[in-house]
Amino acid sequence: MLPLLFSLGIVYLFALGAGRLSAAIGLPRVTGYLLVGVLAGPTPGDIGLPALISHDHLNQLAFLHDVILGLIVFTIGGSFSLGTLRQMGMKRFRISAVEIGMTGLLVGLGTAACGISPLAAGFLAIMAVTTAPAATQMVMREYQSEGPLSDTILPLIGINNLVAIIAFILLKENGLAPVPNFSSLAAQLSEPLVLGVFMGMAVAIMDQRFTRPVERQMLVLAAVAVTAGMADYLDNSAIFATLVAGMVAVNASPYEKRMLKDLTAIDYPLYVLFFIMAGATLHLDALGHMGLVGLGYVAMRLGGKYFGCRLGARMAGVSPIIRTWLGPAMLAQAGLAIGLAEELSRMWPDQGASVQTIILSSVVVFEVLGPLLTRVALVNAGEVTVFNLLAQRSPVGFGEGLHQVLGHFGRAVGISHTDGPVHSGEIRVRHIMRRNVEVISNRASFREVLKTLGHSRYDRLPVVNDWQELVGVIKYADIANTLFDPCLHHLVVADDIATDTHLKLNPEDTLETAMQALKDYPNDVYLLVVEKENPRQLAGVVRHNDLLSSHFRSHSAEREGRAVC
């Protein structure tokens, strides 16, 4: 067996190359990391090929896997902003209830019709509800997605997993035990809840005392490890407790998501290792044992997630974009479903092993499809800029990279180089704009305007008419006078307070043009983009952050190119 550190170093190098290769051909990097895990894991070793990651290696890394999963779940819990939930009302819960209900119903009835027992079908229905937070979150971070769909995905994943854990505990205690033990059931539900609340409050209190990001990073790592470890010691659900801890910590801390923002500076390499281990533990041989029930499970879960999200989104009255693309973004499945299936197999050897085989085989399918469909959903929803997609490709080839390294080293030792021309690619507004724009109808009441503006991440809203033509923009400053005059509330609609804006670009404008507009209007958080042929047709928005980031990256690349010549 190879030394563990040597194996980790090699697989990290392979993951680096596989991630870049995946990005170059339009796949999420997560897919490349999973593939590295599959090829480096025990599966090739089982057929006589050398394995970089053996079963013993995986056993040694099991504790690290649990910590990383805890970080992911803590972050998902942190996405439950109670303020945002209040502003949205019951929309997210309505979507989640319909999606969970339809997925569970279709999978339960479908697998039972394929010949499995009703109790086993019930466990499969519960496991079908789970969604893998890690793969989805990694894809969103990779492409820096932002918009209503992105804001909806993570809280729904958290609700899905929380409901699945509670439902599993209920069915396990009542379906497998000869006599229902209500005291054990109460302990299984209350102990992780109390533990999560306690740890979340402790983190929120300590968060106020720390001023350095590294201290807050250590705090979250410690809290996740203690929560998961204590839950395991008490024989409770570590995922349940950690999810609650993240939700309480973020909502109780006066600094809200500051700790999660600091965590992003160190967690990505850990997440890469998590997916390498996930790929190494995928049971490809289980695909051959999927059977009719397994095929039914995969088909019913696909249908339940897609049509459940679509119907739930329609009932909640959200935008058509979310209705269309929410389902494909909710398909990834991995750790939680595997964990529940493993626990069921231990407690119910008779049929639990069959359920575990179905879950292990289906996870192979959903871990491959899930990240890819999440990427497709985010891109088609207009929440990923073209520039972020293009940025996945390497800025230089190997030959050019070698030339730059030798040139830089030559300058360091005093060897001069001749100057040469450098050509930088021209960036257009269409490369950095976001197409999924939150708008409001010009006929919306004043109360609707306030509610939408309160939920929006910006301090202004584009106003459109029935033909989706741009009428104007509502800024918070424009409604301040109306806001404090209750007599006018029932008389005012969006059209009355919308103001025309001259701050417009078209998709073919250059980066320099957009930067000049930013200088002319420094107080505006984004620039409106309208179609060149029809200035009243809203095409998207360009955020200042995206604009400045693109400007910095393009000029940095140009300066580096000049330095090499």
PDB file of N, CA and C in Angstrom, residues 123-177:
ATOM      1  N   PHE A 123     -38.949   3.552   2.759  1.00  0.00           N
ATOM      2  CA  PHE A 123     -37.582   4.024   3.011  1.00  0.00           C
ATOM      3  C   PHE A 123     -36.956   4.596   1.731  1.00  0.00           C
ATOM      4  N   LEU A 124     -37.203   3.963   0.594  1.00  0.00           N
ATOM      5  CA  LEU A 124     -36.686   4.497  -0.671  1.00  0.00           C
ATOM      6  C   LEU A 124     -37.296   5.858  -0.971  1.00  0.00           C
ATOM      7  N   ALA A 125     -38.580   6.034  -0.677  1.00  0.00           N
ATOM      8  CA  ALA A 125     -39.234   7.323  -0.905  1.00  0.00           C
ATOM      9  C   ALA A 125     -38.581   8.418  -0.076  1.00  0.00           C
ATOM     10  N   ILE A 126     -38.243   8.094   1.178  1.00  0.00           N
ATOM     11  CA  ILE A 126     -37.590   9.082   2.051  1.00  0.00           C
ATOM     12  C   ILE A 126     -36.203   9.430   1.521  1.00  0.00           C
ATOM     13  N   MET A 127     -35.443   8.421   1.115  1.00  0.00           N
ATOM     14  CA  MET A 127     -34.092   8.667   0.620  1.00  0.00           C
ATOM     15  C   MET A 127     -34.101   9.426  -0.703  1.00  0.00           C
ATOM     16  N   ALA A 128     -35.168   9.255  -1.492  1.00  0.00           N
ATOM     17  CA  ALA A 128     -35.267   9.977  -2.763  1.00  0.00           C
ATOM     18  C   ALA A 128     -35.411  11.472  -2.545  1.00  0.00           C
ATOM     19  N   VAL A 129     -35.950  11.860  -1.394  1.00  0.00           N
ATOM     20  CA  VAL A 129     -36.142  13.284  -1.102  1.00  0.00           C
ATOM     21  C   VAL A 129     -34.815  13.997  -0.907  1.00  0.00           C
ATOM     22  N   THR A 130     -33.810  13.295  -0.399  1.00  0.00           N
ATOM     23  CA  THR A 130     -32.525  13.934  -0.083  1.00  0.00           C
ATOM     24  C   THR A 130     -31.873  14.499  -1.339  1.00  0.00           C
ATOM     25  N   THR A 131     -31.158  15.585  -1.149  1.00  0.00           N
ATOM     26  CA  THR A 131     -30.384  16.211  -2.227  1.00  0.00           C
ATOM     27  C   THR A 131     -28.992  16.498  -1.717  1.00  0.00           C
ATOM     28  N   ALA A 132     -27.980  16.200  -2.535  1.00  0.00           N
ATOM     29  CA  ALA A 132     -26.587  16.391  -2.110  1.00  0.00           C
ATOM     30  C   ALA A 132     -26.240  17.880  -2.113  1.00  0.00           C
ATOM     31  N   PRO A 133     -25.970  18.458  -0.940  1.00  0.00           N
ATOM     32  CA  PRO A 133     -25.652  19.892  -0.917  1.00  0.00           C
ATOM     33  C   PRO A 133     -24.278  20.210  -1.484  1.00  0.00           C
ATOM     34  N   ALA A 134     -23.318  19.279  -1.322  1.00  0.00           N
ATOM     35  CA  ALA A 134     -21.933  19.586  -1.685  1.00  0.00           C
ATOM     36  C   ALA A 134     -21.782  19.816  -3.180  1.00  0.00           C
ATOM     37  N   ALA A 135     -22.283  18.885  -3.995  1.00  0.00           N
ATOM     38  CA  ALA A 135     -22.117  19.014  -5.442  1.00  0.00           C
ATOM     39  C   ALA A 135     -22.800  20.267  -5.959  1.00  0.00           C
ATOM     40  N   THR A 136     -24.010  20.517  -5.476  1.00  0.00           N
ATOM     41  CA  THR A 136     -24.753  21.691  -5.938  1.00  0.00           C
ATOM     42  C   THR A 136     -24.048  22.978  -5.545  1.00  0.00           C
ATOM     43  N   GLN A 137     -23.604  23.035  -4.304  1.00  0.00           N
ATOM     44  CA  GLN A 137     -22.940  24.236  -3.821  1.00  0.00           C
ATOM     45  C   GLN A 137     -21.623  24.489  -4.557  1.00  0.00           C
ATOM     46  N   MET A 138     -20.888  23.435  -4.841  1.00  0.00           N
ATOM     47  CA  MET A 138     -19.611  23.595  -5.548  1.00  0.00           C
ATOM     48  C   MET A 138     -19.822  24.137  -6.955  1.00  0.00           C
ATOM     49  N   VAL A 139     -20.850  23.666  -7.641  1.00  0.00           N
ATOM     50  CA  VAL A 139     -21.131  24.171  -8.988  1.00  0.00           C
ATOM     51  C   VAL A 139     -21.504  25.650  -8.918  1.00  0.00           C
ATOM     52  N   MET A 140     -22.322  26.026  -7.950  1.00  0.00           N
ATOM     53  CA  MET A 140     -22.722  27.427  -7.806  1.00  0.00           C
ATOM     54  C   MET A 140     -21.517  28.318  -7.509  1.00  0.00           C
ATOM     55  N   ARG A 141     -20.602  27.832  -6.681  1.00  0.00           N
ATOM     56  CA  ARG A 141     -19.417  28.625  -6.372  1.00  0.00           C
ATOM     57  C   ARG A 141     -18.477  28.717  -7.559  1.00  0.00           C
ATOM     58  N   GLU A 142     -18.357  27.619  -8.295  1.00  0.00           N
ATOM     59  CA  GLU A 142     -17.444  27.620  -9.432  1.00  0.00           C
ATOM     60  C   GLU A 142     -17.827  28.669 -10.456  1.00  0.00           C
ATOM     61  N   TYR A 143     -19.133  28.776 -10.732  1.00  0.00           N
ATOM     62  CA  TYR A 143     -19.599  29.698 -11.768  1.00  0.00           C
ATOM     63  C   TYR A 143     -20.097  31.017 -11.202  1.00  0.00           C
ATOM     64  N   GLN A 144     -19.964  31.209  -9.881  1.00  0.00           N
ATOM     65  CA  GLN A 144     -20.347  32.459  -9.222  1.00  0.00           C
ATOM     66  C   GLN A 144     -21.768  32.857  -9.609  1.00  0.00           C
ATOM     67  N   SER A 145     -22.663  31.898  -9.536  1.00  0.00           N
ATOM     68  CA  SER A 145     -24.053  32.170  -9.903  1.00  0.00           C
ATOM     69  C   SER A 145     -24.696  33.091  -8.874  1.00  0.00           C
ATOM     70  N   GLU A 146     -25.609  33.902  -9.347  1.00  0.00           N
ATOM     71  CA  GLU A 146     -26.296  34.842  -8.471  1.00  0.00           C
ATOM     72  C   GLU A 146     -27.636  35.197  -9.076  1.00  0.00           C
ATOM     73  N   GLY A 147     -28.684  35.113  -8.272  1.00  0.00           N
ATOM     74  CA  GLY A 147     -30.013  35.445  -8.754  1.00  0.00           C
ATOM     75  C   GLY A 147     -31.088  34.717  -7.968  1.00  0.00           C
ATOM     76  N   PRO A 148     -32.343  34.887  -8.352  1.00  0.00           N
ATOM     77  CA  PRO A 148     -33.454  34.260  -7.616  1.00  0.00           C
ATOM     78  C   PRO A 148     -33.363  32.737  -7.551  1.00  0.00           C
ATOM     79  N   LEU A 149     -32.933  32.089  -8.646  1.00  0.00           N
ATOM     80  CA  LEU A 149     -32.829  30.635  -8.633  1.00  0.00           C
ATOM     81  C   LEU A 149     -31.744  30.179  -7.652  1.00  0.00           C
ATOM     82  N   SER A 150     -30.593  30.834  -7.696  1.00  0.00           N
ATOM     83  CA  SER A 150     -29.498  30.495  -6.783  1.00  0.00           C
ATOM     84  C   SER A 150     -29.917  30.686  -5.329  1.00  0.00           C
ATOM     85  N   ASP A 151     -30.688  31.753  -5.067  1.00  0.00           N
ATOM     86  CA  ASP A 151     -31.137  32.007  -3.703  1.00  0.00           C
ATOM     87  C   ASP A 151     -32.154  30.977  -3.231  1.00  0.00           C
ATOM     88  N   THR A 152     -32.801  30.300  -4.164  1.00  0.00           N
ATOM     89  CA  THR A 152     -33.845  29.339  -3.815  1.00  0.00           C
ATOM     90  C   THR A 152     -33.281  27.941  -3.591  1.00  0.00           C
ATOM     91  N   ILE A 153     -32.227  27.587  -4.320  1.00  0.00           N
ATOM     92  CA  ILE A 153     -31.745  26.201  -4.334  1.00  0.00           C
ATOM     93  C   ILE A 153     -31.273  25.732  -2.966  1.00  0.00           C
ATOM     94  N   LEU A 154     -30.332  26.452  -2.342  1.00  0.00           N
ATOM     95  CA  LEU A 154     -29.717  25.963  -1.111  1.00  0.00           C
ATOM     96  C   LEU A 154     -30.709  25.819   0.046  1.00  0.00           C
ATOM     97  N   PRO A 155     -31.595  26.800   0.296  1.00  0.00           N
ATOM     98  CA  PRO A 155     -32.587  26.578   1.360  1.00  0.00           C
ATOM     99  C   PRO A 155     -33.480  25.372   1.104  1.00  0.00           C
ATOM    100  N   LEU A 156     -33.854  25.138  -0.157  1.00  0.00           N
ATOM    101  CA  LEU A 156     -34.683  23.973  -0.455  1.00  0.00           C
ATOM    102  C   LEU A 156     -33.925  22.671  -0.197  1.00  0.00           C
ATOM    103  N   ILE A 157     -32.635  22.655  -0.506  1.00  0.00           N
ATOM    104  CA  ILE A 157     -31.829  21.470  -0.207  1.00  0.00           C
ATOM    105  C   ILE A 157     -31.808  21.218   1.297  1.00  0.00           C
ATOM    106  N   GLY A 158     -31.646  22.282   2.072  1.00  0.00           N
ATOM    107  CA  GLY A 158     -31.663  22.137   3.518  1.00  0.00           C
ATOM    108  C   GLY A 158     -32.990  21.592   4.026  1.00  0.00           C
ATOM    109  N   ILE A 159     -34.100  22.106   3.508  1.00  0.00           N
ATOM    110  CA  ILE A 159     -35.431  21.621   3.915  1.00  0.00           C
ATOM    111  C   ILE A 159     -35.585  20.156   3.531  1.00  0.00           C
ATOM    112  N   ASN A 160     -35.181  19.812   2.303  1.00  0.00           N
ATOM    113  CA  ASN A 160     -35.273  18.419   1.854  1.00  0.00           C
ATOM    114  C   ASN A 160     -34.568  17.466   2.807  1.00  0.00           C
ATOM    115  N   ASN A 161     -33.330  17.787   3.126  1.00  0.00           N
ATOM    116  CA  ASN A 161     -32.534  16.888   3.957  1.00  0.00           C
ATOM    117  C   ASN A 161     -33.051  16.827   5.395  1.00  0.00           C
ATOM    118  N   LEU A 162     -33.506  17.962   5.896  1.00  0.00           N
ATOM    119  CA  LEU A 162     -34.053  17.983   7.253  1.00  0.00           C
ATOM    120  C   LEU A 162     -35.317  17.123   7.334  1.00  0.00           C
ATOM    121  N   VAL A 163     -36.210  17.286   6.361  1.00  0.00           N
ATOM    122  CA  VAL A 163     -37.440  16.493   6.333  1.00  0.00           C
ATOM    123  C   VAL A 163     -37.116  15.001   6.184  1.00  0.00           C
ATOM    124  N   ALA A 164     -36.131  14.678   5.325  1.00  0.00           N
ATOM    125  CA  ALA A 164     -35.769  13.274   5.110  1.00  0.00           C
ATOM    126  C   ALA A 164     -35.220  12.646   6.390  1.00  0.00           C
ATOM    127  N   ILE A 165     -34.389  13.377   7.120  1.00  0.00           N
ATOM    128  CA  ILE A 165     -33.826  12.841   8.367  1.00  0.00           C
ATOM    129  C   ILE A 165     -34.941  12.568   9.374  1.00  0.00           C
ATOM    130  N   ILE A 166     -35.837  13.534   9.546  1.00  0.00           N
ATOM    131  CA  ILE A 166     -36.927  13.365  10.512  1.00  0.00           C
ATOM    132  C   ILE A 166     -37.846  12.223  10.090  1.00  0.00           C
ATOM    133  N   ALA A 167     -38.186  12.152   8.806  1.00  0.00           N
ATOM    134  CA  ALA A 167     -39.061  11.081   8.316  1.00  0.00           C
ATOM    135  C   ALA A 167     -38.403   9.716   8.480  1.00  0.00           C
ATOM    136  N   PHE A 168     -37.088   9.642   8.256  1.00  0.00           N
ATOM    137  CA  PHE A 168     -36.373   8.372   8.422  1.00  0.00           C
ATOM    138  C   PHE A 168     -36.421   7.916   9.876  1.00  0.00           C
ATOM    139  N   ILE A 169     -36.200   8.845  10.797  1.00  0.00           N
ATOM    140  CA  ILE A 169     -36.249   8.495  12.224  1.00  0.00           C
ATOM    141  C   ILE A 169     -37.644   8.001  12.601  1.00  0.00           C
ATOM    142  N   LEU A 170     -38.675   8.686  12.117  1.00  0.00           N
ATOM    143  CA  LEU A 170     -40.052   8.293  12.434  1.00  0.00           C
ATOM    144  C   LEU A 170     -40.372   6.902  11.890  1.00  0.00           C
ATOM    145  N   LEU A 171     -40.005   6.659  10.618  1.00  0.00           N
ATOM    146  CA  LEU A 171     -40.324   5.358  10.018  1.00  0.00           C
ATOM    147  C   LEU A 171     -39.485   4.247  10.642  1.00  0.00           C
ATOM    148  N   LYS A 172     -38.249   4.559  10.975  1.00  0.00           N
ATOM    149  CA  LYS A 172     -37.374   3.553  11.592  1.00  0.00           C
ATOM    150  C   LYS A 172     -37.903   3.139  12.962  1.00  0.00           C
ATOM    151  N   GLU A 173     -38.303   4.121  13.776  1.00  0.00           N
ATOM    152  CA  GLU A 173     -38.752   3.817  15.128  1.00  0.00           C
ATOM    153  C   GLU A 173     -40.125   3.147  15.143  1.00  0.00           C
ATOM    154  N   ASN A 174     -40.947   3.430  14.150  1.00  0.00           N
ATOM    155  CA  ASN A 174     -42.301   2.874  14.138  1.00  0.00           C
ATOM    156  C   ASN A 174     -42.458   1.682  13.205  1.00  0.00           C
ATOM    157  N   GLY A 175     -41.616   1.599  12.164  1.00  0.00           N
ATOM    158  CA  GLY A 175     -41.773   0.522  11.193  1.00  0.00           C
ATOM    159  C   GLY A 175     -40.925  -0.699  11.463  1.00  0.00           C
ATOM    160  N   LEU A 176     -39.752  -0.507  12.102  1.00  0.00           N
ATOM    161  CA  LEU A 176     -38.841  -1.627  12.330  1.00  0.00           C
ATOM    162  C   LEU A 176     -38.930  -2.188  13.736  1.00  0.00           C
ATOM    163  N   ALA A 177     -39.290  -1.346  14.698  1.00  0.00           N
ATOM    164  CA  ALA A 177     -39.372  -1.815  16.079  1.00  0.00           C
ATOM    165  C   ALA A 177     -40.649  -2.629  16.277  1.00  0.00           C
TER     166      ALA A 177
END
